[in-house]
Amino acid sequence: MNASTDLDTLADFFDRYGVALVSGDLPALAGCYALPGLVVADTYSFSFTSPAAVALSFVGAAPDYQDRELVAAHARIEDVQPVSALLTMVAVEWEFLDSRGCSVPGERYRYLLRTADSEPVICTVVRTA
């Protein structure tokens, strides 16, 4: 098994993740993360050790997406860097689509992914500028 650097595999993963984000599918979101996992931003960091903790961290996101009428999320993969045999760092800029079909700029993140059972899972998320 090797770290996933294949763009099709990574795009499929982030497509599933984006669908889960905008639909509020908490079990699917939790399934995208390795445990324990870590989220890091300028003013906070938190970790989670269970699927329930991952789901809880996203409880407020779905209503926010609904309030903003966001119906789709697309991850534009900006950079892929193999880190080790099973780890890959992926830079992503998110773009959203609202209910009127307009593009809504998102945020940038770096995801440290681990290949597990031939599929990528998120170990660490870092919000970037």
PDB file of C-alpha atoms in Angstrom:
ATOM      1  CA  MET A   1       0.000   0.000   0.000  1.00  0.00           C
ATOM      2  CA  ASN A   2       1.307   3.474  -0.872  1.00  0.00           C
ATOM      3  CA  ALA A   3       0.360   7.037  -0.074  1.00  0.00           C
ATOM      4  CA  SER A   4      -2.352   8.288  -2.372  1.00  0.00           C
ATOM      5  CA  THR A   5      -0.932  10.862  -4.760  1.00  0.00           C
ATOM      6  CA  ASP A   6      -3.191   9.899  -7.668  1.00  0.00           C
ATOM      7  CA  LEU A   7      -5.246  12.987  -8.539  1.00  0.00           C
ATOM      8  CA  ASP A   8      -8.336  10.948  -9.484  1.00  0.00           C
ATOM      9  CA  THR A   9      -8.291   9.148  -6.116  1.00  0.00           C
ATOM     10  CA  LEU A  10      -7.798  12.412  -4.246  1.00  0.00           C
ATOM     11  CA  ALA A  11     -10.499  14.202  -6.274  1.00  0.00           C
ATOM     12  CA  ASP A  12     -12.953  11.356  -5.572  1.00  0.00           C
ATOM     13  CA  PHE A  13     -12.150  11.550  -1.862  1.00  0.00           C
ATOM     14  CA  PHE A  14     -12.645  15.320  -1.687  1.00  0.00           C
ATOM     15  CA  ASP A  15     -15.822  15.058  -3.800  1.00  0.00           C
ATOM     16  CA  ARG A  16     -17.286  12.641  -1.207  1.00  0.00           C
ATOM     17  CA  TYR A  17     -16.086  14.894   1.599  1.00  0.00           C
ATOM     18  CA  GLY A  18     -17.635  17.982  -0.047  1.00  0.00           C
ATOM     19  CA  VAL A  19     -20.988  16.241  -0.520  1.00  0.00           C
ATOM     20  CA  ALA A  20     -20.960  15.193   3.134  1.00  0.00           C
ATOM     21  CA  LEU A  21     -20.098  18.771   4.199  1.00  0.00           C
ATOM     22  CA  VAL A  22     -22.925  20.540   2.380  1.00  0.00           C
ATOM     23  CA  SER A  23     -25.503  17.814   3.078  1.00  0.00           C
ATOM     24  CA  GLY A  24     -24.654  17.585   6.781  1.00  0.00           C
ATOM     25  CA  ASP A  25     -24.004  13.834   6.540  1.00  0.00           C
ATOM     26  CA  LEU A  26     -22.218  13.502   9.881  1.00  0.00           C
ATOM     27  CA  PRO A  27     -21.506   9.738   9.658  1.00  0.00           C
ATOM     28  CA  ALA A  28     -19.961  10.212   6.197  1.00  0.00           C
ATOM     29  CA  LEU A  29     -17.826  13.106   7.483  1.00  0.00           C
ATOM     30  CA  ALA A  30     -16.669  11.023  10.431  1.00  0.00           C
ATOM     31  CA  GLY A  31     -15.734   8.239   8.006  1.00  0.00           C
ATOM     32  CA  CYS A  32     -13.360  10.612   6.207  1.00  0.00           C
ATOM     33  CA  TYR A  33     -11.142  10.989   9.286  1.00  0.00           C
ATOM     34  CA  ALA A  34      -8.423   8.865  10.822  1.00  0.00           C
ATOM     35  CA  LEU A  35      -8.560   8.610  14.595  1.00  0.00           C
ATOM     36  CA  PRO A  36      -7.207  10.347  16.470  1.00  0.00           C
ATOM     37  CA  GLY A  37      -7.477  13.418  14.256  1.00  0.00           C
ATOM     38  CA  LEU A  38      -6.434  17.027  14.635  1.00  0.00           C
ATOM     39  CA  VAL A  39      -7.721  20.395  13.411  1.00  0.00           C
ATOM     40  CA  VAL A  40      -5.406  23.416  13.617  1.00  0.00           C
ATOM     41  CA  ALA A  41      -6.237  27.073  12.958  1.00  0.00           C
ATOM     42  CA  ASP A  42      -4.655  30.400  13.925  1.00  0.00           C
ATOM     43  CA  THR A  43      -6.613  30.784  17.156  1.00  0.00           C
ATOM     44  CA  TYR A  44      -7.545  27.231  18.147  1.00  0.00           C
ATOM     45  CA  SER A  45      -6.740  23.550  17.829  1.00  0.00           C
ATOM     46  CA  PHE A  46      -8.750  20.525  18.767  1.00  0.00           C
ATOM     47  CA  SER A  47      -8.453  16.799  18.464  1.00  0.00           C
ATOM     48  CA  PHE A  48     -10.967  14.016  18.325  1.00  0.00           C
ATOM     49  CA  THR A  49     -10.646  10.346  19.160  1.00  0.00           C
ATOM     50  CA  SER A  50     -14.016   8.918  18.114  1.00  0.00           C
ATOM     51  CA  PRO A  51     -16.405   9.137  15.163  1.00  0.00           C
ATOM     52  CA  ALA A  52     -18.929  10.802  17.503  1.00  0.00           C
ATOM     53  CA  ALA A  53     -16.409  13.541  18.330  1.00  0.00           C
ATOM     54  CA  VAL A  54     -15.768  14.149  14.621  1.00  0.00           C
ATOM     55  CA  ALA A  55     -19.510  14.373  13.967  1.00  0.00           C
ATOM     56  CA  LEU A  56     -19.985  16.729  16.909  1.00  0.00           C
ATOM     57  CA  SER A  57     -17.326  19.078  15.541  1.00  0.00           C
ATOM     58  CA  PHE A  58     -19.407  19.458  12.340  1.00  0.00           C
ATOM     59  CA  VAL A  59     -22.855  19.864  13.929  1.00  0.00           C
ATOM     60  CA  GLY A  60     -22.848  23.642  13.395  1.00  0.00           C
ATOM     61  CA  ALA A  61     -21.510  23.516   9.845  1.00  0.00           C
ATOM     62  CA  ALA A  62     -24.597  22.089   8.121  1.00  0.00           C
ATOM     63  CA  PRO A  63     -26.978  24.845   9.308  1.00  0.00           C
ATOM     64  CA  ASP A  64     -24.390  27.447   8.251  1.00  0.00           C
ATOM     65  CA  TYR A  65     -24.209  25.950   4.753  1.00  0.00           C
ATOM     66  CA  GLN A  66     -28.013  25.858   4.596  1.00  0.00           C
ATOM     67  CA  ASP A  67     -28.323  29.474   5.779  1.00  0.00           C
ATOM     68  CA  ARG A  68     -25.873  30.496   3.043  1.00  0.00           C
ATOM     69  CA  GLU A  69     -27.850  28.321   0.562  1.00  0.00           C
ATOM     70  CA  LEU A  70     -24.739  26.369  -0.398  1.00  0.00           C
ATOM     71  CA  VAL A  71     -25.657  23.272  -2.359  1.00  0.00           C
ATOM     72  CA  ALA A  72     -22.308  21.951  -3.604  1.00  0.00           C
ATOM     73  CA  ALA A  73     -18.644  22.040  -2.645  1.00  0.00           C
ATOM     74  CA  HIS A  74     -15.692  21.561  -4.955  1.00  0.00           C
ATOM     75  CA  ALA A  75     -12.134  21.052  -3.758  1.00  0.00           C
ATOM     76  CA  ARG A  76      -9.580  22.522  -6.131  1.00  0.00           C
ATOM     77  CA  ILE A  77      -6.427  20.558  -5.416  1.00  0.00           C
ATOM     78  CA  GLU A  78      -3.528  23.012  -5.541  1.00  0.00           C
ATOM     79  CA  ASP A  79      -0.615  20.838  -4.455  1.00  0.00           C
ATOM     80  CA  VAL A  80       0.121  17.217  -3.564  1.00  0.00           C
ATOM     81  CA  GLN A  81       3.259  16.281  -1.637  1.00  0.00           C
ATOM     82  CA  PRO A  82       4.123  12.723  -0.630  1.00  0.00           C
ATOM     83  CA  VAL A  83       5.354  12.769   2.967  1.00  0.00           C
ATOM     84  CA  SER A  84       6.052   9.084   3.572  1.00  0.00           C
ATOM     85  CA  ALA A  85       4.970   5.670   2.329  1.00  0.00           C
ATOM     86  CA  LEU A  86       1.422   6.212   3.641  1.00  0.00           C
ATOM     87  CA  LEU A  87       1.134   9.983   4.200  1.00  0.00           C
ATOM     88  CA  THR A  88       0.340  12.738   1.705  1.00  0.00           C
ATOM     89  CA  MET A  89      -0.038  16.493   2.260  1.00  0.00           C
ATOM     90  CA  VAL A  90      -2.712  18.017   0.008  1.00  0.00           C
ATOM     91  CA  ALA A  91      -3.374  21.754  -0.378  1.00  0.00           C
ATOM     92  CA  VAL A  92      -7.005  22.483  -1.261  1.00  0.00           C
ATOM     93  CA  GLU A  93      -8.993  25.597  -2.042  1.00  0.00           C
ATOM     94  CA  TRP A  94     -12.733  25.067  -1.546  1.00  0.00           C
ATOM     95  CA  GLU A  95     -15.281  26.626  -3.857  1.00  0.00           C
ATOM     96  CA  PHE A  96     -18.998  26.404  -3.206  1.00  0.00           C
ATOM     97  CA  LEU A  97     -22.065  26.691  -5.400  1.00  0.00           C
ATOM     98  CA  ASP A  98     -25.179  28.371  -4.029  1.00  0.00           C
ATOM     99  CA  SER A  99     -28.804  27.589  -4.838  1.00  0.00           C
ATOM    100  CA  ARG A 100     -28.807  30.273  -7.557  1.00  0.00           C
ATOM    101  CA  GLY A 101     -25.886  28.618  -9.339  1.00  0.00           C
ATOM    102  CA  CYS A 102     -23.383  31.271  -8.277  1.00  0.00           C
ATOM    103  CA  SER A 103     -19.831  30.447  -7.257  1.00  0.00           C
ATOM    104  CA  VAL A 104     -19.016  31.260  -3.635  1.00  0.00           C
ATOM    105  CA  PRO A 105     -15.323  31.422  -2.694  1.00  0.00           C
ATOM    106  CA  GLY A 106     -14.309  29.185   0.143  1.00  0.00           C
ATOM    107  CA  GLU A 107     -11.227  28.770   2.254  1.00  0.00           C
ATOM    108  CA  ARG A 108      -7.869  27.082   1.868  1.00  0.00           C
ATOM    109  CA  TYR A 109      -6.736  24.108   3.884  1.00  0.00           C
ATOM    110  CA  ARG A 110      -3.883  21.648   3.998  1.00  0.00           C
ATOM    111  CA  TYR A 111      -4.889  18.083   4.698  1.00  0.00           C
ATOM    112  CA  LEU A 112      -2.479  15.452   5.940  1.00  0.00           C
ATOM    113  CA  LEU A 113      -3.953  12.242   4.551  1.00  0.00           C
ATOM    114  CA  ARG A 114      -3.098   8.665   5.461  1.00  0.00           C
ATOM    115  CA  THR A 115      -3.792   5.808   3.100  1.00  0.00           C
ATOM    116  CA  ALA A 116      -5.774   3.192   5.035  1.00  0.00           C
ATOM    117  CA  ASP A 117      -7.416   0.201   3.353  1.00  0.00           C
ATOM    118  CA  SER A 118      -6.403   1.714  -0.014  1.00  0.00           C
ATOM    119  CA  GLU A 119      -8.420   4.904   0.705  1.00  0.00           C
ATOM    120  CA  PRO A 120      -7.256   8.292   1.980  1.00  0.00           C
ATOM    121  CA  VAL A 121      -8.442   9.501   5.389  1.00  0.00           C
ATOM    122  CA  ILE A 122      -7.745  12.843   7.042  1.00  0.00           C
ATOM    123  CA  CYS A 123      -5.256  12.844   9.921  1.00  0.00           C
ATOM    124  CA  THR A 124      -4.780  16.595  10.292  1.00  0.00           C
ATOM    125  CA  VAL A 125      -6.506  19.682   8.864  1.00  0.00           C
ATOM    126  CA  VAL A 126      -4.752  23.059   8.885  1.00  0.00           C
ATOM    127  CA  ARG A 127      -6.595  26.189   7.795  1.00  0.00           C
ATOM    128  CA  THR A 128      -4.250  28.289   5.667  1.00  0.00           C
ATOM    129  CA  ALA A 129      -4.208  31.787   4.217  1.00  0.00           C
TER     130      ALA A 129
END
